[in-house]
Coordinates of C-alpha atoms in Angstrom, one line a residue:
M89 CA 34.1 29.1 2.8
K90 CA 36.6 26.5 4.1
N91 CA 35.8 27.4 7.7
I92 CA 32.1 27.2 7.0
L93 CA 32.5 23.6 5.6
I94 CA 34.6 22.6 8.7
K95 CA 32.0 23.9 11.1
F96 CA 29.2 22.2 9.1
K97 CA 31.1 18.9 9.3
Q98 CA 31.6 19.4 13.1
H99 CA 27.9 20.0 13.7
P100 CA 26.4 17.2 15.8
K101 CA 23.7 16.6 13.2
Y102 CA 26.2 16.3 10.3
D103 CA 26.4 12.5 10.3
T104 CA 22.7 12.1 10.6
V105 CA 22.0 14.4 7.7
I106 CA 24.6 12.6 5.5
S107 CA 23.2 9.2 6.5
W108 CA 19.6 10.2 5.7
G109 CA 20.8 11.8 2.5
K110 CA 22.4 8.6 1.3
L111 CA 19.4 6.5 2.2
L112 CA 17.0 8.9 0.5
S113 CA 19.1 9.1 -2.7
I114 CA 19.5 5.3 -2.9
T115 CA 15.9 4.5 -2.1
G116 CA 14.6 7.4 -4.2
S117 CA 16.6 6.6 -7.3
A118 CA 15.8 2.9 -7.1
Q119 CA 12.1 3.6 -6.6
V120 CA 12.1 5.9 -9.7
I121 CA 13.5 3.0 -11.7
I122 CA 11.0 0.5 -10.1
Q123 CA 8.0 2.8 -10.7
I124 CA 9.1 3.6 -14.3
L125 CA 9.2 -0.2 -14.9
G126 CA 5.8 -0.7 -13.3
F127 CA 4.3 2.3 -15.1
G128 CA 5.7 1.0 -18.4
S129 CA 4.1 -2.4 -17.8
G130 CA 0.8 -0.7 -16.8
I131 CA 0.7 1.5 -19.8
L132 CA 1.5 -1.4 -22.1
I133 CA -1.4 -3.3 -20.6
I134 CA -3.8 -0.3 -20.9
R135 CA -3.0 0.3 -24.6
L136 CA -3.1 -3.4 -25.7
L137 CA -6.1 -4.6 -23.8
T138 CA -9.6 -3.8 -25.1
V139 CA -11.8 -1.6 -22.9
Q140 CA -13.7 -4.7 -21.7
E141 CA -10.6 -6.8 -21.0
Y142 CA -9.1 -3.9 -19.1
A143 CA -12.3 -3.6 -17.1
F144 CA -11.9 -7.3 -16.1
Y145 CA -8.2 -6.6 -15.3
T146 CA -9.3 -3.7 -13.0
L147 CA -11.8 -5.9 -11.2
A148 CA -9.2 -8.6 -10.7
N149 CA -6.6 -6.3 -9.3
T150 CA -9.1 -4.7 -7.0
M151 CA -10.0 -8.1 -5.7
L152 CA -6.4 -9.0 -5.3
G153 CA -6.0 -6.0 -3.0
M154 CA -9.0 -7.1 -1.0
M155 CA -7.6 -10.7 -0.7
A156 CA -4.3 -9.3 0.5
V157 CA -5.9 -7.1 3.2
L158 CA -8.1 -10.1 4.4
A159 CA -5.0 -12.4 4.5
D160 CA -3.2 -9.8 6.6
G161 CA -5.8 -8.6 9.0
G162 CA -3.2 -6.7 11.0
I163 CA -0.4 -9.3 10.9
V164 CA 2.1 -7.0 9.1
P165 CA 1.7 -4.1 11.6
G166 CA 1.9 -6.8 14.4
V167 CA 5.2 -8.1 13.0
M168 CA 6.5 -4.6 12.5
A169 CA 5.6 -3.7 16.1
Q170 CA 7.2 -6.8 17.6
G171 CA 10.2 -6.7 15.2
G172 CA 10.8 -3.1 16.2
K173 CA 11.6 -4.4 19.7
V174 CA 14.0 -7.3 18.8
W175 CA 15.3 -6.3 15.3
E176 CA 18.9 -6.5 16.5
N177 CA 18.5 -10.1 17.7
K178 CA 18.7 -12.6 14.8
Q179 CA 17.1 -15.5 16.7
K180 CA 14.2 -13.4 18.1
M181 CA 13.6 -11.8 14.8
G182 CA 13.4 -15.2 13.2
T183 CA 10.8 -16.3 15.7
V184 CA 8.7 -13.1 15.0
L185 CA 8.9 -13.7 11.3
A186 CA 8.1 -17.4 11.5
T187 CA 5.0 -16.6 13.7
G188 CA 3.8 -14.0 11.3
L189 CA 4.2 -16.2 8.2
D190 CA 2.3 -19.1 10.0
L191 CA -0.6 -16.8 10.8
R192 CA -0.6 -15.4 7.3
R193 CA -1.0 -18.8 5.7
K194 CA -4.0 -19.5 7.9
F195 CA -5.7 -16.2 7.2
A196 CA -5.2 -16.8 3.4
I197 CA -7.6 -19.7 3.3
A198 CA -10.5 -17.5 4.7
S199 CA -9.5 -14.7 2.3
L200 CA -9.9 -17.0 -0.7
L201 CA -13.2 -18.4 0.4
I202 CA -14.6 -14.8 0.8
S203 CA -13.0 -13.1 -2.2
V204 CA -13.3 -15.6 -5.1
P205 CA -17.1 -15.8 -5.2
I206 CA -17.3 -12.0 -5.1
L207 CA -14.9 -11.8 -8.0
F208 CA -16.9 -14.3 -10.0
Y209 CA -20.1 -12.4 -9.5
L210 CA -18.6 -9.0 -10.5
L211 CA -16.9 -10.5 -13.6
L212 CA -20.1 -12.3 -14.8
H213 CA -22.1 -9.1 -14.0
N214 CA -19.8 -7.2 -16.3
G215 CA -20.1 -9.6 -19.2
A216 CA -17.3 -12.1 -18.7
S217 CA -17.9 -15.7 -19.6
W218 CA -17.6 -18.5 -17.1
I219 CA -14.4 -19.7 -18.7
M220 CA -12.9 -16.2 -18.7
A221 CA -13.9 -15.7 -15.0
L222 CA -12.2 -19.0 -14.1
L223 CA -9.1 -18.2 -16.0
I224 CA -8.8 -14.7 -14.3
A225 CA -9.4 -16.2 -10.8
T226 CA -6.8 -18.9 -11.5
A227 CA -4.3 -16.3 -12.8
L228 CA -4.6 -14.4 -9.5
I229 CA -3.1 -17.3 -7.6
P230 CA 0.7 -16.6 -8.2
A231 CA 0.3 -12.9 -7.2
F232 CA -1.7 -13.8 -4.2
Y233 CA 0.8 -16.5 -3.1
A234 CA 3.6 -14.0 -3.4
T235 CA 1.6 -11.4 -1.4
L236 CA 1.3 -13.8 1.5
S237 CA 5.0 -13.5 2.2
D238 CA 6.7 -10.6 0.5
S239 CA 5.1 -7.8 2.7
L240 CA 6.2 -9.7 5.8
L241 CA 9.7 -10.6 4.5
E242 CA 10.4 -6.9 3.6
I243 CA 9.9 -5.9 7.2
I244 CA 13.3 -7.4 8.2
P245 CA 15.5 -5.5 5.8
K246 CA 13.5 -2.3 6.4
L247 CA 14.1 -2.5 10.2
N248 CA 17.8 -3.2 9.6
Q249 CA 17.9 -0.5 6.9
T250 CA 19.5 -3.0 4.5
I251 CA 18.0 -1.1 1.6
V252 CA 20.3 -1.8 -1.4
P253 CA 19.6 -5.6 -1.7
L254 CA 15.9 -5.0 -1.2
Q255 CA 15.8 -2.4 -3.9
R256 CA 17.8 -4.5 -6.3
N257 CA 15.4 -7.4 -5.8
Q258 CA 12.4 -5.1 -6.6
I259 CA 14.1 -3.7 -9.7
E260 CA 14.7 -7.2 -11.0
V261 CA 11.1 -8.1 -10.5
G262 CA 10.1 -5.0 -12.4
V263 CA 12.4 -5.8 -15.3
V264 CA 11.0 -9.3 -15.6
R265 CA 7.4 -8.1 -15.4
L266 CA 8.0 -5.6 -18.2
F267 CA 9.8 -8.2 -20.3
L268 CA 6.9 -10.7 -19.8
S269 CA 4.3 -8.1 -20.5
G270 CA 6.0 -7.0 -23.8
L271 CA 6.5 -10.6 -24.8
T272 CA 2.9 -11.7 -24.2
M273 CA 0.5 -8.8 -24.5
F274 CA 1.0 -8.3 -28.3
V275 CA 0.1 -11.9 -28.9
F276 CA -2.4 -12.7 -26.1
P277 CA -4.2 -9.4 -25.2
W278 CA -6.3 -10.9 -22.4
A279 CA -6.8 -9.9 -18.8
F280 CA -5.8 -13.2 -17.3
V281 CA -2.5 -13.1 -19.2
A282 CA -1.8 -9.6 -17.9
I283 CA -2.4 -10.8 -14.4
L284 CA -0.1 -13.7 -14.8
T285 CA 2.7 -11.5 -16.1
A286 CA 2.5 -9.5 -12.8
G287 CA 2.3 -12.5 -10.5
I288 CA 5.0 -14.8 -11.8
P289 CA 7.9 -12.3 -11.4
R290 CA 6.8 -11.7 -7.8
I291 CA 7.1 -15.4 -6.9
W292 CA 10.6 -15.4 -8.5
G293 CA 11.5 -12.2 -6.6
N294 CA 10.4 -13.8 -3.3
V295 CA 13.0 -16.5 -3.7
G296 CA 15.7 -13.8 -3.8
L297 CA 14.0 -11.9 -1.0
R298 CA 14.2 -14.9 1.3
K299 CA 17.9 -15.1 0.7
I300 CA 18.3 -11.5 1.8
V301 CA 16.0 -11.8 4.8
Y302 CA 17.6 -15.0 6.3
T303 CA 20.9 -13.3 6.7
M304 CA 19.2 -11.1 9.3
A305 CA 16.7 -13.5 10.8
D306 CA 17.1 -17.2 11.9
K307 CA 15.5 -19.3 9.2
D308 CA 15.0 -22.4 11.4
K309 CA 12.9 -20.8 14.2
K310 CA 9.4 -22.0 14.8
P311 CA 6.2 -20.0 15.6
D312 CA 6.1 -18.9 19.2
K313 CA 2.9 -18.9 21.4
E314 CA 3.9 -15.7 23.2
V315 CA 4.7 -13.8 20.0
R316 CA 1.5 -15.1 18.4
S317 CA -0.4 -13.8 21.3
E318 CA 1.2 -10.4 21.0
I319 CA 0.5 -10.2 17.2
L320 CA -3.0 -11.5 17.6
S321 CA -3.8 -8.9 20.3
L322 CA -3.2 -6.3 17.6
V323 CA -4.9 -8.3 14.9
K324 CA -8.1 -8.6 17.0
R325 CA -8.3 -4.8 17.1
I326 CA -7.4 -4.3 13.4
L327 CA -9.2 -7.3 11.8
P328 CA -12.8 -6.1 12.1
T329 CA -11.8 -2.7 10.6
S330 CA -9.8 -4.5 7.9
I331 CA -12.7 -6.7 6.9
Y332 CA -15.0 -3.7 6.8
Y333 CA -12.6 -1.6 4.8
C334 CA -12.0 -4.5 2.4
F335 CA -15.5 -3.8 1.2
S336 CA -15.9 0.0 1.8
G337 CA -12.4 0.7 0.5
Q338 CA -13.2 -0.7 -2.9
I339 CA -16.6 1.0 -3.0
T340 CA -15.7 3.2 -6.0
I341 CA -14.9 0.2 -8.2
W342 CA -18.0 -1.6 -7.0
L343 CA -20.3 1.4 -7.6
V344 CA -19.1 1.8 -11.1
S345 CA -19.2 -1.9 -11.7
I346 CA -22.9 -2.1 -10.5
F347 CA -24.3 1.2 -11.6
G348 CA -22.1 2.1 -14.5
N349 CA -20.7 0.1 -17.4
T350 CA -17.4 -1.6 -18.4
H351 CA -16.3 1.6 -20.2
S352 CA -16.6 3.7 -17.0
L353 CA -14.9 0.9 -15.1
A354 CA -12.0 0.9 -17.5
Q355 CA -11.8 4.7 -17.3
L356 CA -11.6 4.5 -13.5
G357 CA -8.9 1.8 -13.7
A358 CA -6.8 3.7 -16.2
L359 CA -7.0 7.0 -14.2
S360 CA -5.8 5.1 -11.1
K361 CA -2.7 4.1 -13.0
V362 CA -1.6 7.7 -13.1
S363 CA -1.4 7.6 -9.3
V364 CA 1.6 5.2 -9.7
M365 CA 3.7 8.3 -9.2
L366 CA 2.6 8.4 -5.6
S367 CA 3.9 4.8 -5.1
I368 CA 7.4 6.2 -5.2
F369 CA 6.9 8.3 -2.1
N370 CA 4.7 5.6 -0.5
V371 CA 7.5 3.0 -0.7
I372 CA 10.2 5.4 0.4
I373 CA 8.1 6.3 3.5
A374 CA 7.3 2.6 4.2
T375 CA 11.0 1.7 3.7
L376 CA 12.7 4.5 5.7
I377 CA 10.2 6.5 7.8
I378 CA 7.8 3.8 9.2
P379 CA 10.6 1.5 10.6
H380 CA 12.3 4.4 12.3
F381 CA 9.0 5.6 13.8
A382 CA 8.4 2.0 15.0
K383 CA 11.8 2.0 16.8
L384 CA 11.5 5.4 18.5
I385 CA 11.5 5.4 22.3
P386 CA 8.0 6.1 23.8
D387 CA 8.6 9.8 24.4
K388 CA 5.6 12.0 23.8
Y389 CA 7.4 15.1 22.5
L390 CA 9.8 13.1 20.3
L391 CA 6.9 11.2 18.6
L392 CA 4.8 14.4 18.2
N393 CA 7.8 16.2 16.6
R394 CA 8.4 13.4 14.2
F395 CA 4.7 13.0 13.3
L396 CA 4.4 16.7 12.6
Q397 CA 7.6 16.8 10.5
I398 CA 6.4 13.8 8.4
M399 CA 2.9 15.3 7.8
G400 CA 4.3 18.7 7.0
L401 CA 6.6 17.3 4.3
L402 CA 3.8 15.1 2.9
L403 CA 1.4 18.1 2.6
V404 CA 3.9 20.0 0.6
L405 CA 4.5 16.9 -1.6
V406 CA 0.8 16.1 -2.4
N407 CA 0.0 19.7 -3.1
A408 CA 2.8 19.9 -5.6
I409 CA 1.6 16.7 -7.3
A410 CA -2.0 17.9 -7.6
L411 CA -0.8 21.2 -9.0
I412 CA 1.3 19.5 -11.7
V413 CA -1.7 17.4 -12.8
Y414 CA -3.9 20.4 -12.8
L415 CA -1.5 22.3 -15.1
F416 CA -0.6 19.4 -17.5
P417 CA -3.5 17.0 -17.8
T418 CA -3.4 16.6 -21.5
P419 CA 0.1 15.1 -21.9
I420 CA -0.7 12.7 -18.9
L421 CA -3.9 11.5 -20.6
W422 CA -2.1 11.1 -23.9
V423 CA 0.1 8.4 -22.2
L424 CA -3.1 6.4 -21.4
G425 CA -4.3 6.4 -25.0
D426 CA -7.1 7.8 -27.1
A427 CA -9.7 5.8 -25.3
Y428 CA -9.2 8.0 -22.2
K429 CA -8.7 11.5 -23.6
G430 CA -11.1 14.2 -22.4
L431 CA -11.0 13.1 -18.8
Q432 CA -9.0 16.1 -17.5
F433 CA -11.3 17.0 -14.6
E434 CA -11.7 13.3 -13.7
L435 CA -8.0 12.9 -13.7
L436 CA -7.6 15.7 -11.2
L437 CA -10.2 14.3 -9.0
S438 CA -8.6 10.9 -9.1
I439 CA -5.2 12.3 -8.2
I440 CA -6.7 14.3 -5.3
S441 CA -8.3 11.2 -4.0
S442 CA -5.1 9.3 -4.3
C443 CA -3.2 12.0 -2.4
I444 CA -5.7 11.9 0.4
G445 CA -5.4 8.2 0.4
L446 CA -1.6 8.4 0.6
L447 CA -1.8 10.7 3.6
G448 CA -4.3 8.5 5.4
G449 CA -2.3 5.4 4.7
V450 CA 0.9 6.9 6.1
V451 CA -0.8 8.0 9.3
F452 CA -2.3 4.5 9.7
N453 CA 1.1 2.8 9.2
L454 CA 2.7 5.2 11.6
Y455 CA 0.4 4.4 14.5
T456 CA 0.0 0.7 13.8
S457 CA 3.8 0.4 13.8
R458 CA 3.6 1.5 17.4
G459 CA 1.1 -1.2 18.2
W460 CA -1.8 1.1 18.5
A461 CA -5.2 0.2 17.0
M462 CA -8.4 2.2 16.7
S463 CA -11.6 0.8 18.1
P464 CA -13.4 -1.0 15.2
I465 CA -16.8 0.1 16.4
V466 CA -15.8 3.8 16.3
S467 CA -14.1 3.5 12.9
I468 CA -16.9 1.5 11.2
L469 CA -19.7 3.7 12.6
I470 CA -18.1 6.9 11.4
N471 CA -17.4 5.4 8.0
L472 CA -20.9 4.0 7.6
F473 CA -22.5 7.3 8.5
S474 CA -20.2 9.0 5.9
I475 CA -21.1 6.5 3.2
V476 CA -24.8 6.9 3.8
F477 CA -24.6 10.7 4.0
F478 CA -22.4 11.3 0.9
A479 CA -24.3 8.6 -1.2
S480 CA -27.5 10.6 -0.5
V481 CA -26.1 13.9 -1.8
L482 CA -23.9 12.8 -4.7
D483 CA -24.8 11.3 -8.1
L484 CA -23.1 7.9 -8.0
R485 CA -24.2 7.0 -11.5
S486 CA -21.5 9.2 -13.0
L487 CA -17.7 8.8 -12.9
K488 CA -17.4 12.3 -11.5
G489 CA -19.9 11.6 -8.7
V490 CA -18.1 8.4 -7.7
L491 CA -14.7 10.2 -7.6
F492 CA -16.2 13.1 -5.5
F493 CA -17.7 10.3 -3.2
N494 CA -14.2 8.7 -2.9
I495 CA -12.6 12.1 -2.0
A496 CA -15.2 12.8 0.7
L497 CA -14.7 9.4 2.3
G498 CA -11.0 9.9 2.1
V499 CA -11.1 13.2 4.0
V500 CA -13.2 11.7 6.8
S501 CA -10.9 8.7 7.1
L502 CA -7.8 11.0 7.1
L503 CA -9.1 13.2 9.9
Q504 CA -10.1 10.2 11.8
T505 CA -6.6 8.6 11.6
I506 CA -4.8 11.9 12.4
L507 CA -6.9 12.5 15.5
F508 CA -6.4 9.0 16.7
C509 CA -2.6 9.1 16.2
L510 CA -2.4 12.4 18.1
Y511 CA -4.6 11.1 20.8
N512 CA -2.3 8.1 21.5
I513 CA 0.8 10.3 21.4
F514 CA -0.6 12.7 23.9
L515 CA -1.6 9.9 26.2
I516 CA 2.0 8.5 26.5
K517 CA 3.3 8.5 30.0
N518 CA 6.6 6.9 30.8
N519 CA 6.5 3.5 28.9
D520 CA 2.7 3.5 28.4
N521 CA 2.5 3.5 24.6
Q522 CA -0.2 0.8 24.0
L523 CA -3.3 2.8 24.8
T524 CA -6.3 2.5 22.5
L525 CA -9.3 4.6 21.9

């Protein structure tokens, strides 16, 4: 046994395995804590808000996601791709970050002008008063403000694999959010208060995040024209698709909002909370896997090997998650409360849809981290055809029909992203890793 251990330690891959083991254990354990805190806050909100108030809360959070995508437009992948080239140089990394933040602020204005009127319409359409709609829109500002910077700031510690301070910051934000939710929801069970309890801790967390980031990137650097040009070259290829997917990606919420009722909308929002378990793996991948993939040398066989390894592990993971939900739906629904019991099949459909979305999101992040971007014309045309086709064969007036619709669109999108990523990998020759379809 002793000889076996000695040989194992002498193996050339020993240090790599130990290093990855430590990173996974640290990141995984921290994410379990973070997601438990987030899940606790979410369940508290589900149980204490009325069905109508939770429907408003679901709409607001859906729109916050749309605002974040529009304010990004490909800036985060651009900063990741540029940062992957200069991550060891503090001055150059500071320039890349400053340029990304400057672009993000400008994109945010356009995002607000587009998103807020849509939010008002959907809230009023689902029975909110003008005052309530105004309060909800105002309550989104702290969370949106934090979103403008935190996803960019997190790139630097991820590239440097400075994981512990980043995870500690996220845990602190989760604790504060849970504390504020418990403090306010029992007394003020309104959607806009629930939104504020999520946004305020994120702003506070950003203060600590900046302290972490500026130990690895020069704080005083100004935006650079050349870096801006490189980031915008990727943004121009991603932005049209991002704008389109802002609308089509939220189509399930909108379909239920328009054709259904507030009860169905609340059910859809509550079921989506169960998918928080997937966030643990999503964050681990975004923290550990994507930055490593971004820094890999442009070698066809190395990239293909890593891509297949990542997808193989993910397929095992999502199948295990779907099986657990299939076997134990009742206790999971019990956590959501009596208002959502009896949705066993809908819960399974929701999880399957989320698993497909996780796979598609990982593939998208993998290839954009390399600076690759799919032709928006190809992507949008395929998606539009899929929407028209599946809308014509499925009953979108029922929650089940909408969930089946979401699964179908997810499968099409997943196949599309996988084929595009493989296409770019196979086209690599020498240093040519910037080809697009």
